[in-house]
Tab-separated table of C-alpha atoms and ligand atoms in Angstrom:
chain	number	residue	atom	x	y	z
O	417	UNK	CA	-5.769	19.476	30.069
O	418	UNK	CA	-3.782	20.259	33.093
O	419	UNK	CA	-5.248	18.577	36.382
O	420	UNK	CA	-4.445	21.276	37.606
O	421	UNK	CA	-5.933	23.776	35.499
O	422	UNK	CA	-8.569	21.923	37.614
O	423	UNK	CA	-8.432	22.445	40.746
O	424	UNK	CA	-8.710	25.864	42.377
O	425	UNK	CA	-11.167	27.681	44.425
O	426	UNK	CA	-14.683	27.781	42.505
O	427	UNK	CA	-15.877	31.037	41.563
O	428	UNK	CA	-18.540	31.737	42.916
O	429	UNK	CA	-20.847	31.152	39.803
O	430	UNK	CA	-19.659	27.839	39.687
O	431	UNK	CA	-22.613	26.313	43.160
O	432	UNK	CA	-24.687	23.277	44.368
O	433	UNK	CA	-27.326	22.404	46.134
O	434	UNK	CA	-26.547	18.708	47.808
O	435	UNK	CA	-29.893	16.967	47.083
O	436	UNK	CA	-29.350	13.546	49.224
O	437	UNK	CA	-26.798	10.626	49.000
O	438	UNK	CA	-26.439	8.623	45.870
O	439	UNK	CA	-23.213	5.986	47.109
O	440	UNK	CA	-20.596	5.886	49.446
O	441	UNK	CA	-16.936	3.811	49.463
O	442	UNK	CA	-13.956	4.540	51.578
O	443	UNK	CA	-12.612	7.317	49.485
O	444	UNK	CA	-15.446	9.125	50.336
O	445	UNK	CA	-19.063	9.868	49.082
O	446	UNK	CA	-20.798	10.657	45.783
O	447	UNK	CA	-24.703	13.133	46.369
O	448	UNK	CA	-26.759	14.515	43.741
O	449	UNK	CA	-26.569	18.407	43.693
O	450	UNK	CA	-27.752	20.789	41.548
O	451	UNK	CA	-26.246	23.992	39.510
O	452	UNK	CA	-27.487	27.154	41.309
O	453	UNK	CA	-27.221	28.951	38.473
O	454	UNK	CA	-28.040	26.835	35.498
O	455	UNK	CA	-30.295	23.919	36.671
O	456	UNK	CA	-27.601	21.558	35.546
O	457	UNK	CA	-28.480	18.357	37.890
O	458	UNK	CA	-24.711	17.011	38.383
O	459	UNK	CA	-22.493	13.810	40.783
O	460	UNK	CA	-20.731	15.121	43.031
O	461	UNK	CA	-17.921	12.827	44.417
O	462	UNK	CA	-16.108	14.022	47.446
O	463	UNK	CA	-12.279	12.643	47.921
O	464	UNK	CA	-11.271	13.011	50.848
O	465	UNK	CA	-7.508	14.280	51.519
O	466	UNK	CA	-6.200	12.891	54.796
O	467	UNK	CA	-2.578	13.854	54.098
O	468	UNK	CA	-2.415	16.173	51.735
O	469	UNK	CA	1.151	16.901	52.276
O	470	UNK	CA	1.394	13.319	50.773
O	471	UNK	CA	-0.624	14.497	47.240
O	472	UNK	CA	-3.377	13.228	46.035
O	473	UNK	CA	-4.715	9.378	46.534
O	474	UNK	CA	-3.569	7.087	43.791
O	475	UNK	CA	-7.650	6.992	42.337
O	476	UNK	CA	-8.173	9.856	42.406
O	477	UNK	CA	-4.999	11.224	39.774
O	478	UNK	CA	-5.978	7.734	37.654
O	479	UNK	CA	-9.524	8.723	37.661
O	480	UNK	CA	-8.222	13.216	36.449
O	481	UNK	CA	-6.033	11.565	33.877
O	482	UNK	CA	-8.347	9.346	32.842
O	483	UNK	CA	-11.085	12.060	32.634
O	484	UNK	CA	-9.748	14.257	31.356
O	485	UNK	CA	-7.923	12.685	28.122
O	486	UNK	CA	-11.306	11.534	27.004
O	487	UNK	CA	-13.941	13.109	26.600
O	488	UNK	CA	-16.891	10.692	24.498
O	489	UNK	CA	-21.073	10.376	25.127
O	490	UNK	CA	-20.755	7.063	26.813
O	491	UNK	CA	-18.394	8.686	28.910
O	492	UNK	CA	-19.072	10.218	32.281
O	493	UNK	CA	-17.726	13.543	32.149
O	494	UNK	CA	-16.247	15.475	34.014
O	495	UNK	CA	-17.168	19.142	34.415
O	496	UNK	CA	-14.962	20.015	37.534
O	497	UNK	CA	-13.105	19.665	40.197
O	498	UNK	CA	-12.496	22.234	43.242
O	499	UNK	CA	-11.280	21.331	46.883
O	500	UNK	CA	-12.986	21.925	49.672
O	501	UNK	CA	-11.597	21.192	53.350
O	502	UNK	CA	-10.435	18.325	53.714
O	503	UNK	CA	-12.098	16.716	50.481
O	504	UNK	CA	-11.265	16.888	46.359
O	505	UNK	CA	-14.869	17.839	44.923
O	506	UNK	CA	-15.529	15.227	41.571
O	507	UNK	CA	-18.075	16.722	39.516
O	508	UNK	CA	-19.973	15.025	37.055
O	509	UNK	CA	-22.685	15.173	34.736
O	510	UNK	CA	-25.590	13.297	37.074
O	511	UNK	CA	-26.779	10.046	35.431
O	512	UNK	CA	-30.129	9.435	38.084
O	513	UNK	CA	-29.710	4.877	37.756
O	514	UNK	CA	-26.645	2.099	37.076
O	515	UNK	CA	-27.454	-0.765	34.934
O	516	UNK	CA	-27.835	-3.298	37.908
O	517	UNK	CA	-30.483	-0.913	39.333
O	518	UNK	CA	-31.862	-1.233	35.628
O	519	UNK	CA	-31.323	-4.951	35.407
O	520	UNK	CA	-33.656	-4.778	39.222
O	521	UNK	CA	-36.528	-2.348	38.674
O	522	UNK	CA	-36.899	-3.303	34.829
O	523	UNK	CA	-38.495	-6.908	36.071
O	524	UNK	CA	-38.174	-8.805	33.242
O	525	UNK	CA	-35.535	-9.237	31.099
O	526	UNK	CA	-34.602	-6.396	28.861
O	527	UNK	CA	-35.353	-6.895	24.968
O	528	UNK	CA	-32.438	-7.770	22.949
O	529	UNK	CA	-32.795	-4.862	21.307
O	530	UNK	CA	-32.083	-2.431	24.318
O	531	UNK	CA	-28.896	-5.417	25.339
O	532	UNK	CA	-27.585	-3.987	22.202
O	533	UNK	CA	-28.227	-0.561	22.150
O	534	UNK	CA	-26.416	-0.684	25.904
O	535	UNK	CA	-23.562	-3.420	24.463
O	536	UNK	CA	-22.691	-1.220	21.917
O	537	UNK	CA	-22.152	2.032	23.589
O	538	UNK	CA	-20.512	0.649	26.285
O	539	UNK	CA	-17.948	-0.737	23.107
O	540	UNK	CA	-17.826	3.021	21.959
O	541	UNK	CA	-16.905	4.703	24.956
O	542	UNK	CA	-14.479	1.547	25.612
O	543	UNK	CA	-13.139	1.860	22.022
O	544	UNK	CA	-12.326	5.334	23.158
O	545	UNK	CA	-10.210	4.640	25.817
O	546	UNK	CA	-8.793	2.164	24.120
O	547	UNK	CA	-7.524	3.929	21.779
O	548	UNK	CA	-6.641	6.899	24.027
O	549	UNK	CA	-4.514	4.421	25.757
O	550	UNK	CA	-6.275	3.687	29.118
O	551	UNK	CA	-7.345	0.873	29.963
O	552	UNK	CA	-11.214	1.140	32.855
O	553	UNK	CA	-9.409	-1.896	34.962
O	554	UNK	CA	-13.748	-2.221	36.927
O	555	UNK	CA	-16.377	-2.776	34.177
O	556	UNK	CA	-19.032	-4.008	35.734
O	557	UNK	CA	-22.858	-3.346	35.942
O	558	UNK	CA	-22.569	-0.988	38.937
O	559	UNK	CA	-20.379	1.129	36.641
O	560	UNK	CA	-22.286	1.398	32.781
O	561	UNK	CA	-24.378	4.502	34.090
O	562	UNK	CA	-27.781	5.614	32.963
O	563	UNK	CA	-27.960	9.915	32.283
O	564	UNK	CA	-31.858	10.882	31.530
O	565	UNK	CA	-31.583	11.869	28.281
O	566	UNK	CA	-31.118	7.389	27.208
O	567	UNK	CA	-27.819	7.286	26.362
O	568	UNK	CA	-25.293	4.665	28.427
O	569	UNK	CA	-22.043	6.365	29.976
O	570	UNK	CA	-18.862	4.717	31.481
O	571	UNK	CA	-18.217	5.785	34.969
O	572	UNK	CA	-15.881	5.446	38.464
O	573	UNK	CA	-12.121	5.225	36.297
O	574	UNK	CA	-9.900	5.439	40.571
O	575	UNK	CA	-8.519	2.427	38.477
O	576	UNK	CA	-8.050	2.997	35.339
O	577	UNK	CA	-4.475	2.890	34.047
O	578	UNK	CA	-2.079	4.177	30.911
O	579	UNK	CA	-1.487	1.135	28.960
O	580	UNK	CA	2.216	0.272	28.276
O	581	UNK	CA	2.627	0.172	24.640
O	582	UNK	CA	5.931	-0.749	25.194
O	583	UNK	CA	4.769	-4.355	27.783
O	584	UNK	CA	6.736	-3.266	30.202
O	585	UNK	CA	4.931	-2.239	33.062
O	586	UNK	CA	3.796	-3.920	35.879
O	587	UNK	CA	0.925	-3.405	37.396
O	588	UNK	CA	-1.547	-4.615	40.677
O	589	UNK	CA	-3.897	-8.511	39.943
O	590	UNK	CA	-5.957	-7.746	42.570
O	591	UNK	CA	-8.402	-4.859	40.127
O	592	UNK	CA	-11.997	-5.845	38.156
O	593	UNK	CA	-14.723	-6.604	40.879
O	594	UNK	CA	-14.537	-10.658	41.472
O	595	UNK	CA	-17.287	-11.912	38.878
O	596	UNK	CA	-16.011	-9.119	36.784
O	597	UNK	CA	-11.954	-10.515	36.359
O	598	UNK	CA	-10.689	-12.215	33.868
O	599	UNK	CA	-8.523	-15.465	34.187
O	600	UNK	CA	-5.010	-13.756	34.191
O	601	UNK	CA	-5.801	-11.342	36.665
O	602	UNK	CA	-7.062	-14.522	38.591
O	603	UNK	CA	-4.054	-16.382	37.644
O	604	UNK	CA	-1.879	-13.273	39.306
O	605	UNK	CA	-1.060	-11.615	35.981
O	606	UNK	CA	1.310	-8.504	36.663
O	607	UNK	CA	1.424	-7.439	32.222
O	608	UNK	CA	-2.103	-7.243	31.226
O	609	UNK	CA	-3.937	-5.557	28.780
O	610	UNK	CA	-6.837	-4.205	27.170
O	611	UNK	CA	-8.201	-7.305	27.338
O	612	UNK	CA	-8.597	-7.161	30.781
O	613	UNK	CA	-11.705	-4.834	29.961
O	614	UNK	CA	-13.251	-7.217	27.738
O	615	UNK	CA	-13.588	-9.706	29.661
O	616	UNK	CA	-15.654	-8.089	32.389
O	617	UNK	CA	-18.008	-6.010	28.986
O	618	UNK	CA	-18.605	-9.912	28.036
O	619	UNK	CA	-19.432	-10.492	32.019
O	620	UNK	CA	-21.985	-7.513	32.157
O	621	UNK	CA	-23.252	-8.799	28.374
O	622	UNK	CA	-23.987	-12.004	29.533
O	623	UNK	CA	-26.258	-10.951	32.711
O	624	UNK	CA	-27.496	-8.603	30.561
O	625	UNK	CA	-28.642	-11.856	27.978
O	626	UNK	CA	-29.363	-13.994	31.273
O	627	UNK	CA	-31.201	-11.446	34.128
O	628	UNK	CA	-28.052	-12.904	36.845
O	629	UNK	CA	-24.575	-12.844	36.810
O	630	UNK	CA	-22.682	-15.767	34.569
O	631	UNK	CA	-19.403	-16.199	36.733
O	632	UNK	CA	-21.357	-14.873	40.266
O	633	UNK	CA	-17.215	-16.536	42.339
O	634	UNK	CA	-18.129	-16.313	46.130
O	635	UNK	CA	-12.955	-16.959	46.908
O	636	UNK	CA	-11.109	-15.821	43.875
O	637	UNK	CA	-10.348	-20.101	43.586
O	638	UNK	CA	-14.024	-19.734	43.039
O	639	UNK	CA	-14.087	-17.439	40.685
O	640	UNK	CA	-10.756	-19.583	38.462
O	641	UNK	CA	-13.006	-22.558	38.652
O	642	UNK	CA	-16.198	-21.578	37.337
O	643	UNK	CA	-13.956	-20.108	35.002
O	644	UNK	CA	-12.753	-23.252	34.078
O	645	UNK	CA	-15.682	-25.150	34.299
O	646	UNK	CA	-17.447	-22.842	31.731
O	647	UNK	CA	-15.075	-22.121	29.273
O	648	UNK	CA	-12.244	-25.146	29.153
O	649	UNK	CA	-9.138	-25.499	31.226
O	650	UNK	CA	-6.107	-23.122	29.532
O	651	UNK	CA	-4.786	-24.008	26.385
O	652	UNK	CA	-1.496	-23.986	26.721
O	653	UNK	CA	-0.782	-23.708	23.129
O	654	UNK	CA	-2.756	-21.257	22.299
O	655	UNK	CA	-1.469	-19.273	25.262
O	656	UNK	CA	1.793	-20.570	26.739
O	657	UNK	CA	2.446	-17.094	29.048
O	658	UNK	CA	-0.122	-18.114	31.283
O	659	UNK	CA	2.714	-21.064	32.695
O	660	UNK	CA	4.293	-18.052	33.443
O	661	UNK	CA	1.619	-16.620	35.690
O	662	UNK	CA	2.446	-16.068	39.019
O	663	UNK	CA	-0.268	-18.284	40.143
O	664	UNK	CA	-0.662	-20.823	37.081
O	665	UNK	CA	0.830	-23.817	38.778
O	666	UNK	CA	-0.806	-23.036	41.890
O	667	UNK	CA	-4.225	-23.576	40.687
O	668	UNK	CA	-4.734	-26.594	39.797
O	669	UNK	CA	-8.107	-27.869	38.392
O	670	UNK	CA	-9.593	-31.513	37.189
O	671	UNK	CA	-9.131	-31.021	32.789
O	672	UNK	CA	-11.933	-29.777	31.365
O	673	UNK	CA	-13.818	-29.045	28.464
O	674	UNK	CA	-16.019	-25.758	27.660
O	675	UNK	CA	-20.068	-26.111	27.874
O	676	UNK	CA	-22.105	-23.935	25.299
O	677	UNK	CA	-23.185	-20.898	26.049
O	678	UNK	CA	-26.107	-22.128	25.241
O	679	UNK	CA	-26.553	-24.416	28.349
O	680	UNK	CA	-26.031	-21.683	30.483
O	681	UNK	CA	-27.607	-18.760	29.023
O	682	UNK	CA	-31.091	-20.885	26.633
O	683	UNK	CA	-32.508	-18.140	25.829
O	684	UNK	CA	-29.809	-16.174	23.933
O	685	UNK	CA	-29.636	-15.651	20.345
O	686	UNK	CA	-27.317	-17.542	17.724
O	687	UNK	CA	-25.304	-14.773	16.867
O	688	UNK	CA	-25.358	-13.256	20.256
O	689	UNK	CA	-23.518	-15.862	21.948
O	690	UNK	CA	-21.161	-16.434	18.893
O	691	UNK	CA	-20.491	-12.838	20.262
O	692	UNK	CA	-20.021	-13.598	23.397
O	693	UNK	CA	-17.551	-16.442	22.661
O	694	UNK	CA	-15.500	-13.977	21.043
O	695	UNK	CA	-15.935	-11.465	23.991
O	696	UNK	CA	-14.885	-14.360	26.565
O	697	UNK	CA	-11.984	-15.602	25.825
O	698	UNK	CA	-9.461	-17.815	28.081
O	699	UNK	CA	-6.462	-16.873	25.131
O	700	UNK	CA	-6.174	-12.843	26.317
O	701	UNK	CA	-5.134	-12.251	23.113
O	702	UNK	CA	-8.167	-13.458	21.985
O	703	UNK	CA	-10.505	-11.810	22.871
O	704	UNK	CA	-12.462	-8.994	20.964
O	705	UNK	CA	-11.439	-6.203	21.484
O	706	UNK	CA	-13.892	-2.831	21.444
O	707	UNK	CA	-13.680	-1.878	18.452
O	708	UNK	CA	-13.960	-5.041	16.365
O	709	UNK	CA	-17.396	-5.860	18.188
O	710	UNK	CA	-19.015	-2.207	17.035
O	711	UNK	CA	-17.947	-4.206	13.613
O	712	UNK	CA	-19.770	-7.398	14.541
O	713	UNK	CA	-22.841	-9.003	12.809
O	714	UNK	CA	-24.882	-8.511	15.986
O	715	UNK	CA	-25.706	-5.331	15.267
O	716	UNK	CA	-26.584	-4.854	11.352
O	717	UNK	CA	-29.319	-7.804	12.810
O	718	UNK	CA	-32.295	-7.233	13.233
O	719	UNK	CA	-33.837	-6.461	16.250
O	720	UNK	CA	-31.939	-2.941	15.342
O	721	UNK	CA	-30.214	-1.595	18.069
O	722	UNK	CA	-32.630	0.421	20.630
O	723	UNK	CA	-33.677	3.550	20.331
O	724	UNK	CA	-32.250	7.019	22.184
O	725	UNK	CA	-35.532	7.658	23.131
O	726	UNK	CA	-36.452	4.203	23.907
O	727	UNK	CA	-33.794	3.453	26.874
O	728	UNK	CA	-35.447	6.734	27.557
O	729	UNK	CA	-38.556	5.529	27.944
O	730	UNK	CA	-37.256	1.874	29.984
O	731	UNK	CA	-35.369	4.106	32.336
O	732	UNK	CA	-38.641	6.155	33.183
O	733	UNK	CA	-40.187	3.227	33.686
O	734	UNK	CA	-38.002	1.667	35.986
O	735	UNK	CA	-37.183	5.032	37.422
O	736	UNK	CA	-41.109	5.435	38.412
O	737	UNK	CA	-41.230	1.511	39.809
O	738	UNK	CA	-37.886	2.307	41.751
O	739	UNK	CA	-40.006	5.631	43.356
O	740	UNK	CA	-42.387	3.975	44.119
O	741	UNK	CA	-41.420	1.009	46.072
O	742	UNK	CA	-39.279	3.656	48.025
O	743	UNK	CA	-42.295	5.359	49.087
O	744	UNK	CA	-44.436	2.086	50.360
O	745	UNK	CA	-40.637	1.217	51.899
O	746	UNK	CA	-41.066	4.446	53.730
O	747	UNK	CA	-44.959	3.943	54.392
O	748	UNK	CA	-44.539	0.476	55.741
Y	1197	ATP	N1	-22.877	10.386	37.624
Y	1197	ATP	C1	-22.854	9.876	38.375
Y	1197	ATP	N2	-24.473	9.742	38.594
Y	1197	ATP	C2	-25.399	9.826	38.978
Y	1197	ATP	N3	-24.174	8.322	40.009
Y	1197	ATP	C3	-22.734	7.463	40.482
Y	1197	ATP	C4	-22.226	9.123	39.939
Y	1197	ATP	N4	-20.977	8.326	40.068
Y	1197	ATP	C5	-21.264	8.198	40.798
Y	1197	ATP	N5	-22.701	6.925	41.119
Y	1197	ATP	C6	-23.128	6.646	42.002
Y	1197	ATP	O1	-22.069	6.781	43.790
Y	1197	ATP	C7	-21.971	5.198	43.444
Y	1197	ATP	C8	-20.501	5.282	43.551
Y	1197	ATP	O2	-19.403	5.971	42.816
Y	1197	ATP	P1	-17.577	5.489	42.227
Y	1197	ATP	O3	-18.355	3.773	41.467
Y	1197	ATP	O4	-17.221	6.680	40.854
Y	1197	ATP	O5	-16.972	5.069	43.384
Y	1197	ATP	P2	-16.874	3.550	43.961
Y	1197	ATP	O6	-15.631	3.993	45.149
Y	1197	ATP	O7	-15.005	3.640	43.556
Y	1197	ATP	O8	-17.583	3.113	43.715
Y	1197	ATP	P3	-17.271	0.843	43.536
Y	1197	ATP	O9	-16.044	0.391	45.081
Y	1197	ATP	O10	-18.534	0.623	44.139
Y	1197	ATP	O11	-16.468	0.338	42.544
Y	1197	ATP	C9	-22.195	4.353	41.559
Y	1197	ATP	O12	-21.990	3.408	41.526
Y	1197	ATP	C10	-23.477	5.561	41.075
Y	1197	ATP	O13	-24.028	4.657	42.399
């Protein structure tokens, strides 16, 4: 579908009642709303278009393009787009919690079945994006949403870019939130692949296994230092292209041996750590693809990935806890 097919005055039947703000950023804001006639819960992302004569901001074009190309149960669904004053409104299905909030409100380590269900659905969503030739470039827990019926939805495609199959494109390296940024990006790569999403997804997997971020760097240099400290120095024989990366020779660390992942994720199963090691490979070409991960023994071995009902039940208990704490905070 063409972007322009979405844009137009909203038909009178499509009117939403705003229930409250759920997110805010440099782009504008996200509010929760309900379709007055159907009762459908939606999120309205209102993006300010400051200079309409200069066209739509890049992040909006990227998000609209990606969400029009991709249709999958594990990717947030774009329902419509309409202009409203100086904003453009992107209407998507509503999800009450993101993974970062789920990890927080679960108040205890989440079970391996839940971890498997989330990872499996994230991989299904990412495999679909990559097959459609789209890199997400900002995979992180707060962009992995959970729908009320217990499904994982990859969201926020404001950084998404089509993959250049001829490998001639030059992209910006300042993508992905620092803790989830792949080593090639930290070394300033301008030509990279969907492997950047697999690194980020590996960091998310580790965060679910360990209950906290794996590599919480405070600066870009600190981030790279943490990567090298845990995964060892770059193997130039396996990744000769690294030497040509813009910042490769500017940032030097003492030679390091990789540490066993078991040292930092003491309670994870052997198969989980084996899979994680194949996602968090310093050499981008050695990282497993999302499609390959879906074939991994991790999803076949017991315990099985949690059912949609089990995810839904955890989500509901987190929402109850969140609302109780919010009520308490308002009283106090
Ligand atoms: N469909 C949705 N359902 C529920 N909440 C949503 C939805 N879309 C976005 N949000 C909330 O709004 C926040 C901001 O939205 P989004 O991630 O799209 O914008 P952003 O400015 O690009 O965010 P960030 O800078 O954190 O990546 C999200 O972190 C999430 O909490």
